[in-house]
Amino acid sequence: MDRASSAATIHLAHGDHLASLVDRRTGPDADVVLFRRHVEGRWQDVTAAAWRREVEAVAQGFVAAGVLPGDRVAVMSRTRYEWTLVDFAVWTAGAVCVPVYETSSAEQVEWILADSGAVGIVVEHGEHASLVASVRSAAPSLRDIWVIDRDALATLAQAGAGSTPHELDDRRAALSPDSLATLIYTSGTTGRPKGVELT
């Protein structure tokens, strides 16, 4: 495998990582609107405090589902609010996000899931779920398929409702700027997609 790296242009403290952004953003600005999302024909504000609650609830759901620190969780969806929510929830659970293009072929999805060792995947809709199911046998680590349009995030939040928040605190405390955050795959236009590690 070819490896390349570059020196950091700024130096961060141990506690500075992607999951820590959620905490920092909700400090004095808990009521500030971070997002506006389109729900049932209306725009709905999402404050920093509400965002934090959602991220932590979904993260606890991942923990309840058996996602361990360092595990890979794939996401296959178009760009939408839930994608960002899943990204931050995966990081908050101490896991690694593996984005998958929403237009990826079955062969590409099979390769990415198998090569990354993903234990779960969050997909946007039923067609994505069917595509993943068709290649599931080639991805032996894959245990769970969560479908956004079938209320998967609410289901994860409910599953994690009984979890202790200390677990998330411990997982976040173990992260650093050098922790692997995302394993992103190239488009695959020149052969099999290649995984790129982003901290």
GROMACS .gro file of N, CA and C in nm, residues 21-85:
model
  195
   21LEU      N    1  -1.611   1.916   1.869
   21LEU     CA    2  -1.679   2.033   1.812
   21LEU      C    3  -1.822   2.044   1.863
   22VAL      N    4  -1.886   1.931   1.885
   22VAL     CA    5  -2.025   1.932   1.934
   22VAL      C    6  -2.031   2.000   2.070
   23ASP      N    7  -1.940   1.963   2.160
   23ASP     CA    8  -1.937   2.025   2.293
   23ASP      C    9  -1.906   2.173   2.286
   24ARG      N   10  -1.804   2.208   2.207
   24ARG     CA   11  -1.763   2.347   2.200
   24ARG      C   12  -1.872   2.437   2.141
   25ARG      N   13  -1.946   2.383   2.046
   25ARG     CA   14  -2.048   2.464   1.978
   25ARG      C   15  -2.169   2.488   2.067
   26THR      N   16  -2.191   2.403   2.165
   26THR     CA   17  -2.310   2.417   2.249
   26THR      C   18  -2.283   2.492   2.379
   27GLY      N   19  -2.162   2.539   2.399
   27GLY     CA   20  -2.130   2.612   2.522
   27GLY      C   21  -2.218   2.733   2.542
   28PRO      N   22  -2.167   2.853   2.514
   28PRO     CA   23  -2.246   2.974   2.538
   28PRO      C   24  -2.354   2.998   2.432
   29ASP      N   25  -2.349   2.926   2.323
   29ASP     CA   26  -2.441   2.950   2.212
   29ASP      C   27  -2.544   2.839   2.196
   30ALA      N   28  -2.593   2.785   2.305
   30ALA     CA   29  -2.683   2.669   2.299
   30ALA      C   30  -2.811   2.697   2.221
   31ASP      N   31  -2.855   2.824   2.220
   31ASP     CA   32  -2.981   2.857   2.153
   31ASP      C   33  -2.962   2.905   2.009
   32VAL      N   34  -2.837   2.915   1.964
   32VAL     CA   35  -2.814   2.961   1.827
   32VAL      C   36  -2.859   2.851   1.729
   33VAL      N   37  -2.915   2.893   1.617
   33VAL     CA   38  -2.962   2.797   1.516
   33VAL      C   39  -2.843   2.756   1.430
   34LEU      N   40  -2.810   2.627   1.433
   34LEU     CA   41  -2.699   2.573   1.353
   34LEU      C   42  -2.746   2.524   1.217
   35PHE      N   43  -2.866   2.470   1.212
   35PHE     CA   44  -2.918   2.411   1.089
   35PHE      C   45  -3.064   2.451   1.071
   36ARG      N   46  -3.108   2.447   0.946
   36ARG     CA   47  -3.250   2.454   0.914
   36ARG      C   48  -3.275   2.334   0.825
   37ARG      N   49  -3.372   2.251   0.863
   37ARG     CA   50  -3.400   2.131   0.786
   37ARG      C   51  -3.544   2.131   0.738
   38HIS      N   52  -3.563   2.074   0.622
   38HIS     CA   53  -3.696   2.071   0.560
   38HIS      C   54  -3.768   1.945   0.607
   39VAL      N   55  -3.875   1.963   0.683
   39VAL     CA   56  -3.950   1.850   0.739
   39VAL      C   57  -4.097   1.869   0.705
   40GLU      N   58  -4.152   1.772   0.631
   40GLU     CA   59  -4.294   1.773   0.594
   40GLU      C   60  -4.338   1.908   0.539
   41GLY      N   61  -4.259   1.962   0.445
   41GLY     CA   62  -4.296   2.084   0.376
   41GLY      C   63  -4.265   2.214   0.449
   42ARG      N   64  -4.204   2.205   0.567
   42ARG     CA   65  -4.173   2.326   0.645
   42ARG      C   66  -4.026   2.325   0.686
   43TRP      N   67  -3.970   2.445   0.697
   43TRP     CA   68  -3.834   2.457   0.746
   43TRP      C   69  -3.836   2.458   0.899
   44GLN      N   70  -3.749   2.378   0.957
   44GLN     CA   71  -3.744   2.361   1.102
   44GLN      C   72  -3.605   2.398   1.151
   45ASP      N   73  -3.597   2.487   1.250
   45ASP     CA   74  -3.468   2.526   1.308
   45ASP      C   75  -3.415   2.415   1.398
   46VAL      N   76  -3.283   2.398   1.396
   46VAL     CA   77  -3.216   2.305   1.488
   46VAL      C   78  -3.111   2.387   1.563
   47THR      N   79  -3.133   2.404   1.692
   47THR     CA   80  -3.039   2.482   1.774
   47THR      C   81  -2.917   2.397   1.808
   48ALA      N   82  -2.814   2.463   1.858
   48ALA     CA   83  -2.693   2.393   1.899
   48ALA      C   84  -2.724   2.290   2.007
   49ALA      N   85  -2.809   2.325   2.102
   49ALA     CA   86  -2.844   2.232   2.210
   49ALA      C   87  -2.920   2.111   2.156
   50ALA      N   88  -3.014   2.135   2.065
   50ALA     CA   89  -3.089   2.024   2.006
   50ALA      C   90  -2.997   1.936   1.923
   51TRP      N   91  -2.904   1.997   1.851
   51TRP     CA   92  -2.806   1.923   1.771
   51TRP      C   93  -2.724   1.829   1.860
   52ARG      N   94  -2.675   1.883   1.972
   52ARG     CA   95  -2.596   1.801   2.064
   52ARG      C   96  -2.678   1.682   2.115
   53ARG      N   97  -2.803   1.708   2.154
   53ARG     CA   98  -2.887   1.598   2.204
   53ARG      C   99  -2.904   1.489   2.098
   54GLU      N  100  -2.927   1.530   1.974
   54GLU     CA  101  -2.946   1.432   1.866
   54GLU      C  102  -2.819   1.353   1.840
   55VAL      N  103  -2.705   1.423   1.832
   55VAL     CA  104  -2.578   1.355   1.807
   55VAL      C  105  -2.552   1.252   1.917
   56GLU      N  106  -2.567   1.292   2.042
   56GLU     CA  107  -2.538   1.201   2.153
   56GLU      C  108  -2.638   1.085   2.158
   57ALA      N  109  -2.765   1.111   2.125
   57ALA     CA  110  -2.864   1.004   2.126
   57ALA      C  111  -2.832   0.898   2.021
   58VAL      N  112  -2.797   0.942   1.900
   58VAL     CA  113  -2.763   0.846   1.794
   58VAL      C  114  -2.631   0.776   1.827
   59ALA      N  115  -2.535   0.850   1.884
   59ALA     CA  116  -2.408   0.787   1.924
   59ALA      C  117  -2.432   0.678   2.028
   60GLN      N  118  -2.520   0.705   2.125
   60GLN     CA  119  -2.551   0.603   2.225
   60GLN      C  120  -2.621   0.484   2.160
   61GLY      N  121  -2.699   0.509   2.055
   61GLY     CA  122  -2.759   0.400   1.980
   61GLY      C  123  -2.655   0.312   1.914
   62PHE      N  124  -2.552   0.374   1.858
   62PHE     CA  125  -2.444   0.296   1.798
   62PHE      C  126  -2.373   0.211   1.905
   63VAL      N  127  -2.350   0.271   2.021
   63VAL     CA  128  -2.288   0.196   2.131
   63VAL      C  129  -2.376   0.078   2.170
   64ALA      N  130  -2.506   0.102   2.184
   64ALA     CA  131  -2.600  -0.005   2.220
   64ALA      C  132  -2.603  -0.115   2.115
   65ALA      N  133  -2.576  -0.079   1.988
   65ALA     CA  134  -2.575  -0.177   1.879
   65ALA      C  135  -2.444  -0.254   1.874
   66GLY      N  136  -2.350  -0.222   1.962
   66GLY     CA  137  -2.225  -0.297   1.968
   66GLY      C  138  -2.111  -0.236   1.889
   67VAL      N  139  -2.127  -0.111   1.844
   67VAL     CA  140  -2.019  -0.043   1.773
   67VAL      C  141  -1.912  -0.005   1.874
   68LEU      N  142  -1.790  -0.053   1.851
   68LEU     CA  143  -1.679  -0.030   1.943
   68LEU      C  144  -1.589   0.083   1.892
   69PRO      N  145  -1.508   0.141   1.980
   69PRO     CA  146  -1.413   0.242   1.933
   69PRO      C  147  -1.326   0.185   1.821
   70GLY      N  148  -1.310   0.262   1.716
   70GLY     CA  149  -1.229   0.218   1.602
   70GLY      C  150  -1.306   0.139   1.497
   71ASP      N  151  -1.427   0.092   1.531
   71ASP     CA  152  -1.508   0.020   1.431
   71ASP      C  153  -1.542   0.114   1.316
   72ARG      N  154  -1.564   0.055   1.200
   72ARG     CA  155  -1.603   0.133   1.083
   72ARG      C  156  -1.755   0.126   1.066
   73VAL      N  157  -1.817   0.243   1.045
   73VAL     CA  158  -1.959   0.252   1.015
   73VAL      C  159  -1.972   0.329   0.884
   74ALA      N  160  -2.029   0.266   0.783
   74ALA     CA  161  -2.043   0.329   0.651
   74ALA      C  162  -2.170   0.412   0.645
   75VAL      N  163  -2.171   0.511   0.555
   75VAL     CA  164  -2.288   0.594   0.531
   75VAL      C  165  -2.304   0.607   0.380
   76MET      N  166  -2.424   0.570   0.331
   76MET     CA  167  -2.453   0.580   0.188
   76MET      C  168  -2.579   0.662   0.171
   77SER      N  169  -2.562   0.787   0.130
   77SER     CA  170  -2.675   0.878   0.122
   77SER      C  171  -2.634   0.999   0.039
   78ARG      N  172  -2.734   1.069  -0.011
   78ARG     CA  173  -2.706   1.200  -0.069
   78ARG      C  174  -2.677   1.295   0.047
   79THR      N  175  -2.629   1.414   0.017
   79THR     CA  176  -2.603   1.513   0.121
   79THR      C  177  -2.734   1.558   0.181
   80ARG      N  178  -2.746   1.544   0.313
   80ARG     CA  179  -2.866   1.585   0.384
   80ARG      C  180  -2.832   1.599   0.532
   81TYR      N  181  -2.921   1.657   0.607
   81TYR     CA  182  -2.900   1.680   0.750
   81TYR      C  183  -2.858   1.552   0.822
   82GLU      N  184  -2.926   1.443   0.792
   82GLU     CA  185  -2.900   1.317   0.863
   82GLU      C  186  -2.759   1.265   0.838
   83TRP      N  187  -2.703   1.295   0.721
   83TRP     CA  188  -2.565   1.253   0.693
   83TRP      C  189  -2.470   1.316   0.795
   84THR      N  190  -2.485   1.447   0.814
   84THR     CA  191  -2.400   1.518   0.909
   84THR      C  192  -2.422   1.467   1.051
   85LEU      N  193  -2.548   1.442   1.086
   85LEU     CA  194  -2.580   1.388   1.217
   85LEU      C  195  -2.512   1.254   1.239
   0.00000   0.00000   0.00000
